[in-house]
Short mmCIF file of C-alpha atoms in Angstrom, two decimals:
data_model
loop_
_atom_site.label_atom_id
_atom_site.label_comp_id
_atom_site.label_asym_id
_atom_site.label_seq_id
_atom_site.Cartn_x
_atom_site.Cartn_y
_atom_site.Cartn_z
CA ILE A 1 -0.04 -0.20 0.18
CA ALA A 2 1.42 3.38 -0.85
CA GLY A 3 2.66 5.37 2.07
CA ILE A 4 1.71 2.93 4.47
CA SER A 5 5.44 3.03 5.77
CA ASP A 6 5.34 6.59 6.73
CA TRP A 7 1.82 6.57 7.88
CA MET A 8 2.86 3.23 10.24
CA ALA A 9 5.85 5.40 11.65
CA ASP A 10 3.65 8.66 12.49
CA LEU A 11 1.29 6.59 14.22
CA MET A 12 4.32 4.31 16.09
CA THR A 13 5.46 7.84 17.29
CA THR A 14 2.05 9.72 18.52
CA GLY A 15 0.98 7.01 21.46
CA THR A 16 1.59 3.30 22.51
CA LYS A 17 -0.33 0.67 23.87
CA ASN A 18 0.74 1.95 27.77
CA TYR A 19 0.79 6.17 26.83
CA THR A 20 -2.10 8.15 25.58
CA GLU A 21 -1.01 10.78 22.86
CA LYS A 22 -0.85 13.56 25.75
CA GLU A 23 1.13 11.00 27.93
CA PHE A 24 3.40 10.12 25.47
CA ASP A 25 4.34 14.18 24.75
CA ARG A 26 4.63 14.63 28.56
CA TYR A 27 6.98 11.93 28.87
CA LEU A 28 9.13 12.90 26.24
CA GLU A 29 8.98 16.30 27.82
CA ARG A 30 9.83 15.26 31.34
CA ASN A 31 12.52 13.19 30.48
CA ALA A 32 14.02 15.50 28.10
CA ILE A 33 13.94 12.89 25.19
CA ALA A 34 14.24 13.62 21.57
CA PHE A 35 13.02 10.89 19.71
CA SER A 36 11.96 10.27 15.69
CA LEU A 37 11.13 7.34 13.56
CA GLN A 38 11.70 7.56 9.77
CA ALA A 39 10.78 5.78 7.16
CA GLU A 40 13.39 5.52 4.32
CA ASP A 41 12.71 3.66 0.58
CA ASN A 42 14.67 0.48 2.03
CA TYR A 43 14.69 0.44 6.06
CA PHE A 44 13.45 2.80 8.75
CA THR A 45 15.89 4.36 11.36
CA PHE A 46 15.17 4.63 15.17
CA ASN A 47 16.76 7.76 16.52
CA GLY A 48 16.79 8.63 19.79
CA ASN A 49 18.56 11.23 22.38
CA ALA A 50 18.85 11.80 25.93
CA LEU A 51 20.76 12.79 29.00
CA ILE A 52 22.95 10.09 30.22
CA SER A 53 20.88 10.30 33.60
CA GLU A 54 17.78 9.18 31.35
CA GLY A 55 19.66 6.45 29.48
CA GLU A 56 16.76 4.06 30.89
CA GLY A 57 14.35 6.30 30.11
CA LEU A 58 15.25 6.50 26.50
CA ILE A 59 15.83 2.74 25.88
CA SER A 60 12.11 1.90 27.62
CA LEU A 61 10.64 4.38 25.39
CA MET A 62 11.97 3.16 22.18
CA ALA A 63 10.72 -0.52 23.57
CA GLU A 64 7.34 1.04 24.26
CA VAL A 65 7.26 2.20 20.86
CA LEU A 66 7.52 -1.06 19.42
CA ARG A 67 4.30 -2.28 21.48
CA ARG A 68 2.68 -0.17 18.68
CA ASN A 69 -1.20 1.03 19.38
CA PHE A 70 -3.06 1.28 15.70
CA GLU A 71 -6.63 0.69 17.44
CA ALA A 72 -5.97 4.27 19.32
CA ASP A 73 -8.77 6.70 19.44
CA TYR A 74 -6.60 9.20 17.17
CA PHE A 75 -6.37 7.31 14.30
CA ASN A 76 -9.55 8.76 12.17
CA ARG A 77 -8.03 12.19 13.30
CA LYS A 78 -4.57 11.39 11.94
CA LYS A 79 -5.89 9.89 8.78
CA SER A 80 -8.18 12.75 8.16
CA GLU A 81 -4.62 15.25 8.61
CA TRP A 82 -3.01 12.99 5.94
CA GLU A 83 -5.60 13.34 3.44
CA LYS A 84 -5.71 16.77 3.82
CA GLY A 85 -1.38 16.96 3.78
CA LEU A 86 -1.55 14.99 0.68
CA ARG A 87 -4.29 17.79 -1.01
CA HIS A 88 -2.32 20.33 -0.08
CA ALA A 89 1.08 18.60 -1.07
CA LYS A 90 -0.58 18.57 -4.84
CA THR A 91 -0.64 22.62 -5.12
CA ARG A 92 2.90 22.53 -4.62
CA GLU A 93 5.07 22.89 -7.30
CA ASN A 94 8.32 20.68 -6.02
CA ASN A 95 6.12 17.96 -4.90
CA LEU A 96 4.20 17.65 -8.44
CA LEU A 97 7.71 17.45 -10.05
CA ASN A 98 8.59 15.05 -8.06
CA MET A 99 5.48 13.24 -8.81
CA TYR A 100 5.65 13.43 -12.51
CA PHE A 101 9.44 12.44 -12.57
CA TYR A 102 9.31 9.29 -10.53
CA LYS A 103 6.45 8.24 -11.97
CA ASN A 104 8.29 8.23 -15.54
CA LEU A 105 11.51 6.96 -14.30
CA MET A 106 10.45 4.18 -12.17
CA GLY A 107 7.04 3.00 -13.60
CA ASP A 108 5.11 0.79 -11.05
CA HIS A 109 8.15 0.18 -8.80
CA PRO A 110 7.70 0.94 -5.09
CA TYR A 111 10.54 3.52 -5.15
CA SER A 112 8.00 5.92 -7.13
CA PHE A 113 4.79 5.18 -4.55
CA ASN A 114 6.34 7.45 -2.27
CA HIS A 115 6.00 10.47 -4.79
CA ASP A 116 2.77 9.30 -6.55
CA LEU A 117 0.32 11.67 -4.62
CA ASP A 118 -2.44 10.37 -6.44
CA LEU A 119 -1.94 6.79 -5.60
CA ARG A 120 -1.31 7.82 -2.02
CA LEU A 121 -4.32 9.44 -1.75
CA ALA A 122 -6.13 6.32 -3.55
CA ALA A 123 -4.43 3.85 -1.18
CA LEU A 124 -5.27 6.07 1.91
CA GLU A 125 -9.00 4.27 2.25
CA ARG A 126 -7.45 1.06 2.40
CA ILE A 127 -5.20 1.97 5.57
CA SER A 128 -6.74 0.51 8.89
CA PRO A 129 -5.80 -0.67 12.36
CA GLN A 130 -5.52 -4.01 10.79
CA SER A 131 -3.56 -3.29 7.41
CA LEU A 132 -1.18 -1.47 9.89
CA THR A 133 -1.02 -4.36 11.94
CA GLU A 134 -0.28 -6.70 9.48
CA TYR A 135 2.49 -4.66 7.66
CA TYR A 136 4.24 -3.77 11.10
CA ASN A 137 4.29 -7.60 11.80
CA ARG A 138 6.18 -8.23 8.34
CA ALA A 139 8.26 -4.88 8.45
CA ILE A 140 9.35 -4.40 12.01
CA LEU A 141 11.58 -7.39 13.30
CA PRO A 142 14.08 -7.71 15.93
CA ASN A 143 16.36 -10.22 13.74
CA HIS A 144 16.28 -7.79 10.77
CA THR A 145 17.36 -4.93 13.43
CA ILE A 146 20.70 -3.47 14.47
CA LEU A 147 20.61 -1.32 17.84
CA PHE A 148 23.45 0.95 18.32
CA VAL A 149 24.05 3.50 21.74
CA TYR A 150 26.57 5.50 22.09
CA GLY A 151 27.65 7.76 25.21
CA ASP A 152 28.79 7.60 28.55
CA PHE A 153 27.54 4.64 30.19
CA ASP A 154 27.78 1.42 32.05
CA THR A 155 28.33 -1.00 29.54
CA ASP A 156 26.97 -4.01 31.67
CA ARG A 157 24.50 -1.86 33.39
CA MET A 158 23.34 -0.76 29.77
CA GLU A 159 23.32 -4.62 28.57
CA GLU A 160 20.61 -5.26 31.30
CA LEU A 161 18.40 -2.92 30.15
CA ILE A 162 18.33 -3.85 26.66
CA LYS A 163 17.65 -7.28 27.63
CA ARG A 164 15.14 -6.07 30.45
CA TYR A 165 13.28 -4.36 27.68
CA PHE A 166 13.66 -5.93 24.72
CA GLY A 167 14.24 -9.50 25.51
CA ASP A 168 10.63 -10.63 25.20
CA TRP A 169 10.32 -9.42 21.36
CA GLU A 170 9.95 -12.43 19.52
CA LYS A 171 11.97 -12.97 16.31
CA LYS A 172 10.16 -13.96 12.97
CA GLU A 173 11.32 -15.21 9.92
CA ILE A 174 9.63 -13.59 6.62
CA LYS A 175 10.53 -14.16 2.80
CA VAL A 176 11.28 -10.73 1.08
CA LYS A 177 10.36 -10.76 -2.85
CA PRO A 178 12.38 -7.65 -3.81
CA ALA A 179 10.74 -5.88 -6.70
CA LYS A 180 13.00 -5.46 -9.73
CA VAL A 181 13.43 -2.32 -11.48
CA LYS A 182 12.73 -2.66 -15.53
CA GLU A 183 14.98 -0.96 -17.77
CA ASN A 184 12.48 0.89 -19.98
CA LYS A 185 14.70 2.19 -23.02
CA GLU A 186 11.67 3.91 -24.38
CA ILE A 187 11.90 6.81 -21.84
CA TYR A 188 15.55 7.70 -22.61
CA GLY A 189 15.78 11.31 -24.38
CA ARG A 190 12.02 12.09 -23.35
CA VAL A 191 10.97 15.54 -22.35
CA LEU A 192 8.46 15.48 -20.21
CA ILE A 193 6.31 19.10 -20.08
CA VAL A 194 3.60 19.45 -17.62
CA ASP A 195 1.41 22.75 -18.08
CA ARG A 196 0.45 24.32 -14.64
CA PRO A 197 -1.21 27.65 -15.77
CA ASP A 198 -1.49 28.72 -12.21
CA ALA A 199 2.12 28.10 -11.53
CA THR A 200 4.37 30.97 -10.40
CA GLN A 201 7.99 29.46 -11.40
CA ALA A 202 9.11 26.81 -13.62
CA LYS A 203 10.94 23.59 -12.42
CA ILE A 204 13.04 21.36 -13.78
CA LYS A 205 14.43 17.79 -12.97
CA MET A 206 16.63 15.52 -14.96
CA GLY A 207 18.04 11.89 -14.02
#
């Protein structure tokens, strides 16, 4: 489903099973923690930063985020926000430029999906707590994850914290079918022109 990685990451950093949206925000503020979950084309990145004294708070928060809560009462509100954001993106020259560029360059390969605003709007109707949970179970796995911890801390203590908070995260084996890019020589040398009478600037992209 086009866009599902971004939407899953957004919900996972909005609240958890044990923290409501407001409680989650207060936890970050109270413990001086900065945290983000980013969806890239081929992988996810969890980034966290905290004072040394709040190391356990950061580790426990990361474990809490992995106990995702897609059934939250804010799901419909977030879905409405995503729709408004996509419709607004369709009014911006850079977003439209990237949409047409990657659609023509990558075709139906997933690398083009994140830029295809029309496809993402259509896919939004299929986004539900169930579809997000199913995708999470395929995409976020401990045996496909590397945890890197940097800072001034006691190694034995940190190892104990990691085992305490992540020890019950069950491994799963999945088969990944890579999407292949099909070379289309017909697009070589193509010039694509998008007429936007209301545009205030001209945009050019080559690649």
